[in-house]
């Protein structure tokens, strides 16, 4: 790659231009989705800027102290939540918002309502902030199919009804990965322009990977199929090389690596968390949506992840997602256990 030539490219595919191009394929489109997405992008830029300053928190007064005006300074995850709620409401294109930070769903006042419902985790992996590990925002978007009063029923739908999903990772670079149902595309924030530029068009996950990603500290509480699968990863019986273990503990970082390099990410149910630990609406569904769009799979231990129908907005589920063949292998182990 000619970096010097690349530095002077003038024909840049920004995320706004990309989404407008997509919009032009649908003559009936009124641009509502484009407006909604540009507000999500703005939220991501704000959080990226705040995360970059987090190490200086004590220095610049972002860490729970009171500032000169007597305002209470907010923790980064609470701040991120406020930013996204305000950006989504002010877009005028949303009706129901579900955030990991809020116990109840937010219903947008009637004068600002639109046809979309957004589920999101404003800052996933926020416990990693203080050690500089990659963290991120995860989001999924549903459409409301009626003009009645919005309710939580509008988001308690299977993941296969989502119209778009994505995440923004705040790490060595700030990267937004998005799917609107026609493949997965990655955009990197160019700080000098303040724009997300298309750097990873049409991401496809390899069919098989040599990395597995799981918290092995929970191994004593796992069920049979998960234990067998991880054993196979470490001690393969077919003469193939053992898989490498990579686990960050920040879902966005672990899934991002899995998406680009292949392999499998597991957060199974165990004795401590019989329903799994990751939340269905704004962690499992968006990541499963992206995985399938990139040619991978996502499985709960019982069924395809996107076929789950949540009953509560903060419901949890086990999840196995990644390369097609790797997930196929764990599906076979669960199927074999069911027969016995």
Short mmCIF file of C-alpha atoms in Angstrom, two decimals:
data_model
loop_
_atom_site.label_atom_id
_atom_site.label_comp_id
_atom_site.label_asym_id
_atom_site.label_seq_id
_atom_site.Cartn_x
_atom_site.Cartn_y
_atom_site.Cartn_z
CA UNK A 1 0.00 0.00 0.00
CA UNK A 2 1.39 3.39 -0.99
CA UNK A 3 0.90 5.36 2.22
CA UNK A 4 2.26 8.58 0.73
CA UNK A 5 -0.21 8.50 -2.13
CA UNK A 6 -2.93 7.41 0.28
CA UNK A 7 -2.30 10.44 2.49
CA UNK A 8 -3.20 12.72 -0.40
CA UNK A 9 -6.30 10.92 -1.63
CA UNK A 10 -8.95 13.44 -2.49
CA UNK A 11 -11.83 11.13 -3.33
CA UNK A 12 -12.77 10.10 0.20
CA UNK A 13 -15.77 7.89 0.89
CA UNK A 14 -17.07 9.35 4.16
CA UNK A 15 -19.74 7.51 6.14
CA UNK A 16 -22.27 10.24 5.23
CA UNK A 17 -21.52 9.86 1.51
CA UNK A 18 -21.68 6.07 1.84
CA UNK A 19 -25.10 6.15 3.52
CA UNK A 20 -26.43 8.69 1.00
CA UNK A 21 -25.26 6.38 -1.82
CA UNK A 22 -27.15 3.51 -0.17
CA UNK A 23 -30.20 5.75 0.25
CA UNK A 24 -30.23 6.58 -3.47
CA UNK A 25 -30.92 2.89 -4.21
CA UNK A 26 -34.35 3.33 -2.58
CA UNK A 27 -36.29 6.03 -4.48
CA UNK A 28 -39.06 6.01 -1.85
CA UNK A 29 -36.58 6.87 0.92
CA UNK A 30 -37.08 10.22 2.69
CA UNK A 31 -33.64 10.34 4.30
CA UNK A 32 -34.87 9.57 7.84
CA UNK A 33 -32.39 6.74 8.32
CA UNK A 34 -29.52 8.92 7.06
CA UNK A 35 -30.40 11.63 9.58
CA UNK A 36 -30.66 9.08 12.40
CA UNK A 37 -27.30 7.57 11.51
CA UNK A 38 -25.57 10.95 11.33
CA UNK A 39 -26.74 11.60 14.91
CA UNK A 40 -25.34 8.24 16.03
CA UNK A 41 -22.04 9.12 14.31
CA UNK A 42 -21.97 12.46 16.13
CA UNK A 43 -22.46 10.64 19.45
CA UNK A 44 -19.58 8.30 18.59
CA UNK A 45 -17.26 11.24 17.81
CA UNK A 46 -18.14 12.90 21.11
CA UNK A 47 -17.53 9.72 23.12
CA UNK A 48 -14.27 9.08 21.23
CA UNK A 49 -13.05 12.53 22.23
CA UNK A 50 -14.11 12.00 25.87
CA UNK A 51 -12.48 8.54 26.02
CA UNK A 52 -9.19 9.97 24.72
CA UNK A 53 -9.18 12.41 27.61
CA UNK A 54 -10.15 9.83 30.22
CA UNK A 55 -6.54 9.28 31.29
CA UNK A 56 -6.36 12.96 32.13
CA UNK A 57 -9.66 12.77 34.02
CA UNK A 58 -8.32 13.83 37.38
CA UNK A 59 -6.30 16.59 35.71
CA UNK A 60 -9.14 18.16 33.76
CA UNK A 61 -12.03 17.54 36.12
CA UNK A 62 -13.96 14.72 34.53
CA UNK A 63 -13.91 12.31 37.43
CA UNK A 64 -16.83 12.83 39.78
CA UNK A 65 -15.60 16.15 41.16
CA UNK A 66 -17.60 19.38 41.09
CA UNK A 67 -16.62 22.01 38.57
CA UNK A 68 -16.48 25.81 39.00
CA UNK A 69 -20.16 26.23 38.13
CA UNK A 70 -21.06 23.78 40.88
CA UNK A 71 -22.10 21.11 38.36
CA UNK A 72 -21.43 17.53 39.29
CA UNK A 73 -18.93 16.04 36.81
CA UNK A 74 -20.11 12.77 35.30
CA UNK A 75 -18.47 9.39 34.96
CA UNK A 76 -17.68 8.53 31.35
CA UNK A 77 -20.34 5.83 30.93
CA UNK A 78 -23.08 8.10 32.31
CA UNK A 79 -21.81 10.95 30.13
CA UNK A 80 -21.82 8.68 27.05
CA UNK A 81 -25.38 7.62 27.80
CA UNK A 82 -26.56 11.24 28.07
CA UNK A 83 -24.84 12.11 24.79
CA UNK A 84 -26.51 9.26 22.87
CA UNK A 85 -29.97 9.81 24.39
CA UNK A 86 -29.83 13.53 23.49
CA UNK A 87 -28.42 12.87 19.98
CA UNK A 88 -31.08 10.23 19.25
CA UNK A 89 -34.01 12.27 20.61
CA UNK A 90 -32.91 15.44 18.81
CA UNK A 91 -32.70 13.56 15.49
CA UNK A 92 -36.53 13.57 15.48
CA UNK A 93 -36.42 10.07 13.99
CA UNK A 94 -36.80 7.82 17.06
CA UNK A 95 -39.68 6.70 19.30
CA UNK A 96 -38.21 4.14 21.70
CA UNK A 97 -34.67 4.05 23.11
CA UNK A 98 -33.28 1.21 25.21
CA UNK A 99 -29.92 1.79 26.89
CA UNK A 100 -27.80 -0.52 29.04
CA UNK A 101 -27.48 2.38 31.51
CA UNK A 102 -31.23 2.91 32.03
CA UNK A 103 -33.53 0.47 33.80
CA UNK A 104 -36.58 1.58 31.80
CA UNK A 105 -36.96 2.32 28.10
CA UNK A 106 -37.05 5.99 27.05
CA UNK A 107 -40.14 7.04 25.09
CA UNK A 108 -39.60 10.11 22.95
CA UNK A 109 -42.18 12.92 23.30
CA UNK A 110 -44.71 12.96 20.46
CA UNK A 111 -43.45 16.19 18.83
CA UNK A 112 -40.01 14.63 18.25
CA UNK A 113 -41.03 11.10 17.33
CA UNK A 114 -39.95 9.15 14.28
CA UNK A 115 -40.29 5.60 12.99
CA UNK A 116 -37.11 4.07 14.47
CA UNK A 117 -36.33 2.35 17.77
CA UNK A 118 -32.68 2.22 18.87
CA UNK A 119 -31.17 -0.22 21.38
CA UNK A 120 -27.64 0.51 22.53
CA UNK A 121 -24.85 0.06 25.05
CA UNK A 122 -23.29 3.54 25.21
CA UNK A 123 -19.94 2.36 26.59
CA UNK A 124 -19.37 -1.38 26.59
CA UNK A 125 -16.33 -2.54 28.59
CA UNK A 126 -16.22 0.70 30.61
CA UNK A 127 -14.45 -1.09 33.48
CA UNK A 128 -11.43 -1.14 31.12
CA UNK A 129 -11.24 2.67 30.79
CA UNK A 130 -8.60 3.15 33.46
CA UNK A 131 -6.14 0.75 31.86
CA UNK A 132 -6.46 2.08 28.31
CA UNK A 133 -7.94 -1.08 26.78
CA UNK A 134 -10.26 -0.71 23.75
CA UNK A 135 -13.90 -0.08 24.63
CA UNK A 136 -16.88 0.73 22.45
CA UNK A 137 -20.50 1.64 21.74
CA UNK A 138 -22.87 -1.03 20.36
CA UNK A 139 -26.21 -0.24 18.70
CA UNK A 140 -29.09 -1.86 16.84
CA UNK A 141 -31.98 -0.23 14.99
CA UNK A 142 -35.58 -1.45 14.56
CA UNK A 143 -38.41 0.11 12.54
CA UNK A 144 -41.84 0.79 14.07
CA UNK A 145 -44.53 -0.66 11.85
CA UNK A 146 -47.49 1.26 13.29
CA UNK A 147 -48.49 4.77 14.27
CA UNK A 148 -49.89 3.91 17.72
CA UNK A 149 -48.36 4.97 21.01
CA UNK A 150 -44.85 3.45 21.28
CA UNK A 151 -44.23 0.71 23.87
CA UNK A 152 -41.50 -1.76 24.83
CA UNK A 153 -43.19 -4.26 22.49
CA UNK A 154 -41.67 -2.25 19.64
CA UNK A 155 -38.18 -3.44 20.65
CA UNK A 156 -39.05 -6.88 22.07
CA UNK A 157 -38.65 -8.39 18.61
CA UNK A 158 -36.22 -11.00 17.25
CA UNK A 159 -32.86 -9.77 16.00
CA UNK A 160 -33.69 -10.86 12.46
CA UNK A 161 -36.10 -7.87 12.33
CA UNK A 162 -33.32 -5.33 12.92
CA UNK A 163 -32.74 -3.03 9.95
CA UNK A 164 -29.20 -2.04 10.94
CA UNK A 165 -26.57 -2.67 13.59
CA UNK A 166 -23.05 -1.60 14.38
CA UNK A 167 -20.43 -0.70 16.92
CA UNK A 168 -17.85 2.01 17.36
CA UNK A 169 -14.54 0.94 18.89
CA UNK A 170 -12.41 3.46 20.75
CA UNK A 171 -8.89 2.06 20.65
CA UNK A 172 -5.61 2.78 18.89
CA UNK A 173 -7.87 4.27 16.24
CA UNK A 174 -11.59 5.02 16.39
CA UNK A 175 -13.43 2.64 14.09
CA UNK A 176 -17.14 2.37 13.29
CA UNK A 177 -18.36 -0.94 11.87
CA UNK A 178 -21.83 -0.86 10.33
CA UNK A 179 -24.29 -3.06 8.49
CA UNK A 180 -27.60 -1.96 6.99
CA UNK A 181 -28.35 -5.50 5.85
CA UNK A 182 -26.18 -5.45 2.73
CA UNK A 183 -22.78 -6.53 4.05
CA UNK A 184 -20.48 -5.09 6.72
CA UNK A 185 -18.35 -2.00 6.25
CA UNK A 186 -15.68 -0.43 8.50
CA UNK A 187 -15.00 3.30 8.77
CA UNK A 188 -12.00 4.84 10.57
CA UNK A 189 -12.14 8.30 12.11
CA UNK A 190 -9.63 10.68 10.53
CA UNK A 191 -8.98 13.10 13.41
CA UNK A 192 -7.63 15.79 11.10
CA UNK A 193 -10.92 15.85 9.15
CA UNK A 194 -13.27 14.84 11.95
CA UNK A 195 -14.79 12.37 9.47
CA UNK A 196 -15.24 8.61 9.38
CA UNK A 197 -13.62 7.33 6.15
CA UNK A 198 -14.39 3.95 4.55
CA UNK A 199 -11.26 1.86 5.19
CA UNK A 200 -12.67 -1.70 5.37
CA UNK A 201 -15.25 -2.18 2.61
CA UNK A 202 -17.33 -5.38 2.60
CA UNK A 203 -15.73 -7.18 5.55
CA UNK A 204 -15.91 -10.98 5.27
CA UNK A 205 -14.96 -13.21 8.21
CA UNK A 206 -12.73 -16.20 7.30
CA UNK A 207 -14.65 -19.53 7.27
CA UNK A 208 -12.37 -20.90 9.96
CA UNK A 209 -10.01 -19.18 12.37
CA UNK A 210 -7.19 -20.16 14.69
CA UNK A 211 -8.24 -18.01 17.67
CA UNK A 212 -10.78 -18.73 20.39
CA UNK A 213 -11.90 -16.05 22.83
CA UNK A 214 -13.46 -16.93 26.18
CA UNK A 215 -13.07 -16.16 29.89
CA UNK A 216 -11.38 -19.39 31.03
CA UNK A 217 -11.69 -18.25 34.65
CA UNK A 218 -15.27 -19.56 34.47
CA UNK A 219 -14.23 -23.01 33.15
CA UNK A 220 -15.22 -24.92 36.31
CA UNK A 221 -18.83 -23.73 35.86
CA UNK A 222 -19.24 -24.51 32.14
CA UNK A 223 -21.58 -27.08 30.64
CA UNK A 224 -20.37 -30.19 28.77
CA UNK A 225 -20.34 -28.92 25.14
CA UNK A 226 -18.43 -25.72 25.99
CA UNK A 227 -15.88 -27.67 28.05
CA UNK A 228 -15.41 -30.17 25.20
CA UNK A 229 -15.07 -27.44 22.59
CA UNK A 230 -12.40 -25.50 24.50
CA UNK A 231 -10.57 -28.78 25.17
CA UNK A 232 -10.52 -29.41 21.40
CA UNK A 233 -9.20 -25.89 20.78
CA UNK A 234 -6.25 -26.57 23.10
CA UNK A 235 -5.66 -30.26 22.37
CA UNK A 236 -6.92 -31.03 18.83
CA UNK A 237 -7.23 -34.75 18.11
CA UNK A 238 -7.08 -34.42 14.32
CA UNK A 239 -3.43 -33.35 14.12
CA UNK A 240 -4.28 -29.69 13.39
CA UNK A 241 -2.44 -26.97 15.36
CA UNK A 242 -3.98 -25.79 18.62
CA UNK A 243 -5.96 -22.54 18.55
CA UNK A 244 -4.57 -19.45 20.29
CA UNK A 245 -6.49 -17.92 23.17
CA UNK A 246 -7.14 -14.17 22.98
CA UNK A 247 -9.50 -12.55 25.50
CA UNK A 248 -9.69 -8.83 26.20
CA UNK A 249 -12.88 -8.81 28.29
CA UNK A 250 -14.31 -5.95 26.25
CA UNK A 251 -16.93 -7.38 23.89
CA UNK A 252 -16.36 -4.80 21.14
CA UNK A 253 -12.60 -5.49 21.07
CA UNK A 254 -13.01 -9.29 21.14
CA UNK A 255 -15.73 -9.34 18.46
CA UNK A 256 -13.82 -6.85 16.28
CA UNK A 257 -10.73 -9.07 16.27
CA UNK A 258 -12.90 -12.15 15.59
CA UNK A 259 -14.59 -10.37 12.66
CA UNK A 260 -11.28 -9.39 11.03
CA UNK A 261 -9.11 -12.43 11.83
CA UNK A 262 -11.68 -15.21 12.17
CA UNK A 263 -12.16 -17.67 15.01
CA UNK A 264 -14.83 -17.82 17.69
CA UNK A 265 -16.00 -15.67 20.61
CA UNK A 266 -17.82 -17.52 23.39
CA UNK A 267 -19.74 -16.26 26.41
CA UNK A 268 -21.57 -19.43 27.45
CA UNK A 269 -24.11 -19.96 30.18
CA UNK A 270 -22.59 -21.41 33.33
CA UNK A 271 -23.59 -22.32 36.89
CA UNK A 272 -23.12 -18.72 38.05
CA UNK A 273 -25.00 -17.21 35.08
CA UNK A 274 -27.43 -19.88 33.85
CA UNK A 275 -28.89 -17.46 31.26
CA UNK A 276 -25.49 -16.20 30.12
CA UNK A 277 -24.16 -12.74 30.90
CA UNK A 278 -24.46 -10.67 27.71
CA UNK A 279 -27.65 -8.72 27.06
CA UNK A 280 -29.77 -9.84 24.11
CA UNK A 281 -31.02 -6.55 22.68
CA UNK A 282 -27.92 -4.37 22.61
CA UNK A 283 -25.01 -6.84 22.76
CA UNK A 284 -26.02 -10.23 21.35
CA UNK A 285 -28.34 -9.06 18.53
CA UNK A 286 -26.17 -6.30 16.98
CA UNK A 287 -23.03 -8.48 17.05
CA UNK A 288 -24.93 -11.52 15.71
CA UNK A 289 -26.38 -9.33 12.93
CA UNK A 290 -22.89 -8.15 11.92
CA UNK A 291 -21.42 -11.67 12.11
CA UNK A 292 -24.09 -13.13 9.83
CA UNK A 293 -23.77 -10.22 7.38
CA UNK A 294 -20.01 -10.93 7.23
CA UNK A 295 -20.59 -14.62 6.48
CA UNK A 296 -20.24 -16.00 10.00
CA UNK A 297 -22.73 -17.46 12.47
CA UNK A 298 -24.15 -16.69 15.91
CA UNK A 299 -25.65 -19.42 18.12
CA UNK A 300 -27.08 -19.39 21.67
CA UNK A 301 -26.49 -23.05 22.55
CA UNK A 302 -30.09 -23.78 21.53
CA UNK A 303 -30.83 -21.82 18.36
CA UNK A 304 -29.70 -19.15 15.90
CA UNK A 305 -29.13 -16.02 18.00
CA UNK A 306 -31.15 -13.69 15.74
CA UNK A 307 -34.25 -15.93 16.15
CA UNK A 308 -34.45 -15.30 19.90
CA UNK A 309 -37.56 -13.37 20.99
CA UNK A 310 -36.70 -11.34 24.11
CA UNK A 311 -39.36 -10.92 26.81
CA UNK A 312 -37.56 -8.21 28.82
CA UNK A 313 -35.44 -5.30 27.60
CA UNK A 314 -32.40 -6.32 29.67
CA UNK A 315 -32.71 -10.07 29.06
CA UNK A 316 -29.46 -12.07 28.85
CA UNK A 317 -28.38 -14.96 26.67
CA UNK A 318 -25.39 -17.25 26.11
CA UNK A 319 -23.62 -16.56 22.81
CA UNK A 320 -21.17 -18.31 20.47
CA UNK A 321 -20.28 -16.26 17.41
CA UNK A 322 -17.62 -16.12 14.75
CA UNK A 323 -16.35 -18.08 11.75
CA UNK A 324 -18.95 -20.31 10.11
CA UNK A 325 -17.07 -23.61 10.53
CA UNK A 326 -16.02 -22.90 14.12
CA UNK A 327 -19.59 -22.16 15.22
CA UNK A 328 -20.76 -25.22 13.26
CA UNK A 329 -18.45 -27.33 15.45
CA UNK A 330 -19.96 -26.07 18.73
CA UNK A 331 -23.47 -26.51 17.29
CA UNK A 332 -22.64 -30.17 16.61
CA UNK A 333 -21.50 -30.64 20.23
CA UNK A 334 -24.77 -29.20 21.58
CA UNK A 335 -26.78 -31.33 19.14
CA UNK A 336 -24.90 -34.47 20.29
CA UNK A 337 -25.62 -33.66 23.94
CA UNK A 338 -29.31 -33.19 23.22
CA UNK A 339 -29.48 -36.68 21.72
CA UNK A 340 -27.97 -38.30 24.82
#
